[in-house]
């Protein structure tokens, strides 16, 4: 883990297109090769990279008291602080801002995981209390900026607050396209953990409460009742199965993407053309990407009601943290 850390402080998610796997013992040659490319600009917060290593190394230091582990974890936190935009957003990669990597990235919870690490640093909690105490204040400031960015990027549709796109332009803050099959849209997946992060705010401000309530209302409004997504055996298909959306009484799912104008579910293949049904896109994408799921279910049935009970209209107001 230490040899893969980049000079800038973060970690890559893959090396030479191969996913980094820490359960793979490195040969002397592999170790030397990794150390030779520490200046590569491929550090990222995508796919748990960097946030995973910070937490693991902090835990390893708590167990072993090895100062190298602590130093690496603290350097990782400083990387998160450095990569954050002044408006509070986080790019997917830093310092490589090519292609869509420069966009504010909620996709796969990248920005939210970074903010959760910084929140734990600021609170000196969840294993990160072993880190340098002087990191707590800048981490708190970064969390505050992150919350402001979240509030400003929540999409307003016909005058109504709704949800978030998986990625937003870092200047205009509007929803934008990333990969060919990830159009500017509203996300039934990423919105969930954004809301959970906001709900973990101590003494939420009226703006935070409004944001949470609007997003929950949107998730309730766009749910697809009476359907389920299943992988059904199909020997005619390359993988031996097909992924289909089928009627199922009592089931509720959400689309990954909804169009920005009318909240219609959209399913997009590599041709970037939005289509109304999962069956309308190519097999490779249909079975290789999560276009529908139950992501908001526990948020709506368990987490939000608990938050509502805790922070009712008479709850004290406070700062964003």
Short mmCIF file of C-alpha atoms in Angstrom, two decimals:
data_model
loop_
_atom_site.label_atom_id
_atom_site.label_comp_id
_atom_site.label_asym_id
_atom_site.label_seq_id
_atom_site.Cartn_x
_atom_site.Cartn_y
_atom_site.Cartn_z
CA UNK A 1 0.00 0.00 0.00
CA UNK A 2 2.82 2.41 0.82
CA UNK A 3 4.64 1.79 -2.45
CA UNK A 4 1.53 2.62 -4.48
CA UNK A 5 0.99 6.01 -2.83
CA UNK A 6 1.63 8.80 -5.30
CA UNK A 7 3.89 11.74 -4.50
CA UNK A 8 0.85 14.02 -4.39
CA UNK A 9 -0.56 11.93 -1.54
CA UNK A 10 -3.38 9.95 -3.15
CA UNK A 11 -3.55 6.46 -4.60
CA UNK A 12 -4.42 5.11 -8.05
CA UNK A 13 -7.26 2.64 -8.53
CA UNK A 14 -5.32 0.72 -11.18
CA UNK A 15 -1.80 0.42 -12.53
CA UNK A 16 -1.37 -0.28 -16.24
CA UNK A 17 -5.12 -0.92 -16.48
CA UNK A 18 -4.92 -3.60 -13.77
CA UNK A 19 -6.89 -2.99 -10.57
CA UNK A 20 -4.71 -2.50 -7.50
CA UNK A 21 -5.05 -5.55 -5.25
CA UNK A 22 -3.38 -5.39 -1.88
CA UNK A 23 -3.75 -9.11 -1.21
CA UNK A 24 -1.27 -9.77 -4.02
CA UNK A 25 2.29 -10.07 -2.62
CA UNK A 26 4.67 -7.91 -4.64
CA UNK A 27 7.87 -9.28 -6.06
CA UNK A 28 11.02 -7.20 -5.70
CA UNK A 29 10.69 -6.19 -9.34
CA UNK A 30 7.05 -5.14 -8.91
CA UNK A 31 7.91 -3.16 -5.81
CA UNK A 32 10.71 -1.35 -7.64
CA UNK A 33 8.45 -0.66 -10.61
CA UNK A 34 5.77 0.82 -8.35
CA UNK A 35 8.26 3.10 -6.62
CA UNK A 36 9.55 4.30 -9.98
CA UNK A 37 6.20 5.85 -10.96
CA UNK A 38 5.14 7.64 -7.79
CA UNK A 39 5.03 10.92 -9.72
CA UNK A 40 2.26 9.69 -12.05
CA UNK A 41 -0.81 11.98 -11.95
CA UNK A 42 -3.29 9.12 -11.61
CA UNK A 43 -4.32 9.49 -7.96
CA UNK A 44 -8.09 9.34 -7.61
CA UNK A 45 -11.06 8.98 -5.27
CA UNK A 46 -12.86 6.71 -7.74
CA UNK A 47 -13.68 3.12 -6.74
CA UNK A 48 -12.73 3.69 -3.07
CA UNK A 49 -9.17 4.67 -3.98
CA UNK A 50 -7.40 6.93 -1.45
CA UNK A 51 -10.26 6.92 1.09
CA UNK A 52 -9.84 3.16 1.51
CA UNK A 53 -6.10 3.48 2.04
CA UNK A 54 -6.41 6.36 4.52
CA UNK A 55 -8.77 4.37 6.72
CA UNK A 56 -6.78 1.15 6.48
CA UNK A 57 -3.45 2.81 7.28
CA UNK A 58 -4.91 4.72 10.22
CA UNK A 59 -6.16 1.41 11.60
CA UNK A 60 -2.82 -0.24 10.94
CA UNK A 61 -1.04 2.53 12.83
CA UNK A 62 -3.39 2.18 15.79
CA UNK A 63 -2.47 -1.51 15.95
CA UNK A 64 1.25 -1.40 15.16
CA UNK A 65 2.30 2.19 15.99
CA UNK A 66 4.37 2.14 12.80
CA UNK A 67 4.96 5.86 12.04
CA UNK A 68 5.17 5.19 8.30
CA UNK A 69 1.52 4.15 8.29
CA UNK A 70 0.47 7.30 10.12
CA UNK A 71 2.50 9.56 7.84
CA UNK A 72 0.99 7.97 4.73
CA UNK A 73 -2.57 8.32 6.06
CA UNK A 74 -2.02 11.97 6.97
CA UNK A 75 -0.51 12.63 3.56
CA UNK A 76 -3.64 11.09 2.05
CA UNK A 77 -5.86 13.45 4.04
CA UNK A 78 -3.79 16.43 2.88
CA UNK A 79 -4.28 15.19 -0.67
CA UNK A 80 -8.06 15.30 -0.20
CA UNK A 81 -7.79 18.84 1.14
CA UNK A 82 -5.63 19.86 -1.80
CA UNK A 83 -7.83 18.35 -4.51
CA UNK A 84 -11.05 20.03 -3.35
CA UNK A 85 -12.24 22.91 -5.50
CA UNK A 86 -12.77 26.29 -3.79
CA UNK A 87 -16.52 25.81 -4.32
CA UNK A 88 -16.41 22.60 -2.27
CA UNK A 89 -16.65 20.04 -5.07
CA UNK A 90 -14.21 17.21 -5.71
CA UNK A 91 -12.95 16.07 -9.10
CA UNK A 92 -12.73 12.36 -9.76
CA UNK A 93 -8.95 12.52 -10.25
CA UNK A 94 -6.24 14.93 -9.18
CA UNK A 95 -3.96 16.23 -10.59
CA UNK A 96 -5.07 14.58 -13.86
CA UNK A 97 -8.11 16.64 -14.83
CA UNK A 98 -8.40 15.37 -18.41
CA UNK A 99 -11.62 14.20 -20.06
CA UNK A 100 -14.48 14.10 -17.52
CA UNK A 101 -12.12 13.65 -14.57
CA UNK A 102 -12.33 17.35 -13.72
CA UNK A 103 -16.08 17.24 -13.07
CA UNK A 104 -17.54 17.36 -9.58
CA UNK A 105 -18.02 13.63 -9.10
CA UNK A 106 -20.81 12.13 -7.04
CA UNK A 107 -20.65 9.04 -9.26
CA UNK A 108 -20.22 5.85 -7.24
CA UNK A 109 -20.17 8.05 -4.10
CA UNK A 110 -16.64 9.35 -4.80
CA UNK A 111 -17.09 12.85 -3.38
CA UNK A 112 -19.24 11.62 -0.51
CA UNK A 113 -16.59 9.10 0.60
CA UNK A 114 -13.98 11.87 0.56
CA UNK A 115 -16.21 14.10 2.66
CA UNK A 116 -16.96 11.27 5.08
CA UNK A 117 -13.23 10.80 5.67
CA UNK A 118 -12.80 14.52 6.24
CA UNK A 119 -15.81 14.63 8.54
CA UNK A 120 -14.32 11.81 10.63
CA UNK A 121 -10.99 13.66 10.72
CA UNK A 122 -12.78 16.81 11.90
CA UNK A 123 -14.74 14.89 14.53
CA UNK A 124 -11.71 12.76 15.45
CA UNK A 125 -13.85 9.67 15.13
CA UNK A 126 -14.19 6.27 13.47
CA UNK A 127 -10.52 5.37 13.66
CA UNK A 128 -9.21 8.67 12.32
CA UNK A 129 -8.70 10.18 15.76
CA UNK A 130 -5.11 8.88 15.59
CA UNK A 131 -4.26 11.43 12.90
CA UNK A 132 -2.59 14.78 13.54
CA UNK A 133 -5.04 16.94 15.50
CA UNK A 134 -4.11 19.99 13.43
CA UNK A 135 -5.89 18.38 10.46
CA UNK A 136 -9.26 18.65 12.21
CA UNK A 137 -9.94 22.32 11.52
CA UNK A 138 -9.06 22.34 7.79
CA UNK A 139 -11.05 19.13 7.46
CA UNK A 140 -14.06 20.83 9.07
CA UNK A 141 -13.74 23.76 6.70
CA UNK A 142 -13.58 21.36 3.76
CA UNK A 143 -16.73 19.60 4.96
CA UNK A 144 -18.52 22.94 5.24
CA UNK A 145 -17.52 23.82 1.68
CA UNK A 146 -18.58 20.38 0.52
CA UNK A 147 -22.03 20.80 2.01
CA UNK A 148 -22.41 24.18 0.35
CA UNK A 149 -21.50 22.56 -2.96
CA UNK A 150 -24.03 19.79 -2.40
CA UNK A 151 -26.77 22.32 -1.72
CA UNK A 152 -25.87 24.40 -4.77
CA UNK A 153 -25.71 21.42 -7.14
CA UNK A 154 -29.11 20.02 -6.17
CA UNK A 155 -31.07 20.32 -9.39
CA UNK A 156 -34.00 22.73 -9.60
CA UNK A 157 -36.63 21.41 -11.98
CA UNK A 158 -39.42 23.83 -12.86
CA UNK A 159 -38.84 25.68 -9.60
CA UNK A 160 -38.68 22.54 -7.46
CA UNK A 161 -35.61 21.10 -5.74
CA UNK A 162 -35.08 17.50 -6.81
CA UNK A 163 -31.92 15.38 -6.75
CA UNK A 164 -28.36 15.27 -8.07
CA UNK A 165 -26.63 14.13 -11.22
CA UNK A 166 -23.74 11.68 -10.94
CA UNK A 167 -21.47 14.49 -12.08
CA UNK A 168 -21.73 18.27 -12.25
CA UNK A 169 -19.76 20.94 -14.06
CA UNK A 170 -17.26 22.43 -11.61
CA UNK A 171 -17.95 25.96 -12.86
CA UNK A 172 -21.66 26.14 -13.69
CA UNK A 173 -22.57 23.40 -11.15
CA UNK A 174 -25.08 22.01 -13.66
CA UNK A 175 -25.51 18.30 -14.46
CA UNK A 176 -23.14 17.09 -17.18
CA UNK A 177 -22.34 13.97 -19.17
CA UNK A 178 -19.40 11.73 -18.24
CA UNK A 179 -18.98 8.42 -20.05
CA UNK A 180 -21.03 7.73 -23.18
CA UNK A 181 -23.74 5.95 -21.18
CA UNK A 182 -23.77 8.49 -18.32
CA UNK A 183 -25.76 11.45 -19.58
CA UNK A 184 -26.68 14.62 -17.73
CA UNK A 185 -29.58 13.28 -15.68
CA UNK A 186 -30.87 12.80 -12.14
CA UNK A 187 -29.56 9.81 -10.22
CA UNK A 188 -31.67 7.35 -8.28
CA UNK A 189 -28.47 5.88 -6.88
CA UNK A 190 -25.99 8.65 -6.03
CA UNK A 191 -28.73 10.81 -4.51
CA UNK A 192 -29.16 8.26 -1.71
CA UNK A 193 -25.76 8.60 -0.04
CA UNK A 194 -25.70 12.34 -0.64
CA UNK A 195 -28.86 12.51 1.47
CA UNK A 196 -27.37 10.20 4.09
CA UNK A 197 -24.32 12.44 4.33
CA UNK A 198 -26.51 15.50 4.83
CA UNK A 199 -28.57 13.67 7.45
CA UNK A 200 -25.38 13.04 9.44
CA UNK A 201 -24.93 16.79 9.87
CA UNK A 202 -25.05 17.90 13.49
CA UNK A 203 -27.69 20.58 14.05
CA UNK A 204 -28.72 20.87 10.38
CA UNK A 205 -29.55 24.31 9.06
CA UNK A 206 -32.92 25.05 7.43
CA UNK A 207 -31.22 24.82 4.02
CA UNK A 208 -29.92 21.32 4.77
CA UNK A 209 -33.32 20.21 6.04
CA UNK A 210 -34.99 21.59 2.93
CA UNK A 211 -32.50 19.79 0.72
CA UNK A 212 -33.03 16.45 2.44
CA UNK A 213 -36.80 16.72 2.40
CA UNK A 214 -36.85 17.70 -1.28
CA UNK A 215 -34.60 14.82 -2.30
CA UNK A 216 -36.66 12.32 -0.31
CA UNK A 217 -39.85 13.64 -1.90
CA UNK A 218 -38.25 13.23 -5.33
CA UNK A 219 -37.18 9.65 -4.59
CA UNK A 220 -40.72 8.84 -3.48
CA UNK A 221 -42.14 10.42 -6.62
CA UNK A 222 -39.93 8.57 -9.12
CA UNK A 223 -40.05 5.04 -7.68
CA UNK A 224 -41.11 2.29 -10.05
CA UNK A 225 -43.70 0.23 -8.19
CA UNK A 226 -44.57 -3.28 -9.25
CA UNK A 227 -41.29 -4.07 -11.01
CA UNK A 228 -38.09 -5.96 -10.27
CA UNK A 229 -34.78 -6.46 -12.08
CA UNK A 230 -33.68 -10.06 -12.44
CA UNK A 231 -30.85 -12.00 -14.05
CA UNK A 232 -32.64 -14.77 -15.90
CA UNK A 233 -30.88 -17.81 -17.40
CA UNK A 234 -30.60 -17.54 -21.17
CA UNK A 235 -28.17 -19.95 -22.87
CA UNK A 236 -28.40 -17.95 -26.09
CA UNK A 237 -26.66 -14.97 -24.48
CA UNK A 238 -22.86 -14.60 -24.21
CA UNK A 239 -22.87 -14.77 -20.40
CA UNK A 240 -25.59 -17.41 -20.19
CA UNK A 241 -28.13 -15.00 -18.73
CA UNK A 242 -30.00 -11.82 -19.52
CA UNK A 243 -30.91 -8.94 -17.22
CA UNK A 244 -34.56 -8.06 -17.50
CA UNK A 245 -37.11 -5.84 -15.83
CA UNK A 246 -40.22 -7.84 -14.97
CA UNK A 247 -43.55 -7.12 -13.28
CA UNK A 248 -43.57 -8.24 -9.64
CA UNK A 249 -46.31 -7.40 -7.19
CA UNK A 250 -45.07 -5.59 -4.11
CA UNK A 251 -41.64 -4.79 -5.52
CA UNK A 252 -40.26 -1.29 -5.86
CA UNK A 253 -37.16 -0.24 -7.78
CA UNK A 254 -35.57 2.98 -8.98
CA UNK A 255 -33.83 3.78 -12.24
CA UNK A 256 -30.19 4.82 -12.10
CA UNK A 257 -30.94 7.74 -14.44
CA UNK A 258 -33.95 10.02 -14.91
CA UNK A 259 -34.23 12.71 -17.55
CA UNK A 260 -33.89 16.29 -16.36
CA UNK A 261 -37.18 17.60 -17.72
CA UNK A 262 -39.86 15.09 -16.74
CA UNK A 263 -38.22 12.52 -14.43
CA UNK A 264 -38.66 9.74 -16.96
CA UNK A 265 -36.36 6.73 -16.45
CA UNK A 266 -33.75 6.54 -19.19
CA UNK A 267 -31.51 3.66 -20.21
CA UNK A 268 -28.43 4.61 -22.18
CA UNK A 269 -25.98 2.42 -24.07
CA UNK A 270 -22.61 3.24 -25.56
CA UNK A 271 -24.30 5.16 -28.39
CA UNK A 272 -25.38 7.82 -25.84
CA UNK A 273 -29.02 7.59 -26.93
CA UNK A 274 -31.55 7.60 -24.07
CA UNK A 275 -34.16 4.87 -24.35
CA UNK A 276 -37.29 4.17 -22.31
CA UNK A 277 -36.64 0.51 -21.45
CA UNK A 278 -33.74 -1.59 -20.20
CA UNK A 279 -34.36 -4.10 -22.99
CA UNK A 280 -33.71 -1.37 -25.56
CA UNK A 281 -29.97 -1.08 -24.91
CA UNK A 282 -27.20 -3.43 -25.97
CA UNK A 283 -26.57 -6.65 -24.07
CA UNK A 284 -23.05 -5.69 -22.98
CA UNK A 285 -24.24 -2.59 -21.13
CA UNK A 286 -27.53 -4.10 -19.98
CA UNK A 287 -25.68 -6.82 -18.08
CA UNK A 288 -22.56 -4.85 -17.25
CA UNK A 289 -23.93 -1.78 -15.49
CA UNK A 290 -26.51 -1.14 -12.76
CA UNK A 291 -29.35 0.69 -14.52
CA UNK A 292 -31.95 -0.02 -11.84
CA UNK A 293 -31.92 -1.07 -8.21
CA UNK A 294 -33.33 -0.70 -4.72
CA UNK A 295 -30.75 1.83 -3.48
CA UNK A 296 -33.20 4.24 -1.77
CA UNK A 297 -35.30 1.57 -0.03
CA UNK A 298 -33.68 1.64 3.44
CA UNK A 299 -33.19 5.39 3.29
CA UNK A 300 -36.92 5.90 2.83
CA UNK A 301 -38.18 3.16 5.15
CA UNK A 302 -35.66 3.48 8.00
CA UNK A 303 -33.07 6.28 7.86
CA UNK A 304 -35.22 9.23 6.87
CA UNK A 305 -38.00 8.53 9.42
CA UNK A 306 -35.36 8.34 12.17
CA UNK A 307 -33.84 11.61 11.01
CA UNK A 308 -37.27 13.22 10.88
CA UNK A 309 -37.97 12.15 14.44
CA UNK A 310 -34.64 13.53 15.65
CA UNK A 311 -34.74 16.82 13.79
CA UNK A 312 -38.34 17.95 13.89
CA UNK A 313 -39.39 21.54 13.29
CA UNK A 314 -38.56 22.44 16.90
CA UNK A 315 -34.99 21.15 16.71
CA UNK A 316 -32.25 23.74 17.33
CA UNK A 317 -30.56 25.21 14.27
CA UNK A 318 -26.79 25.20 13.86
CA UNK A 319 -23.89 25.44 11.49
CA UNK A 320 -23.13 23.14 8.58
CA UNK A 321 -20.88 20.36 9.84
#
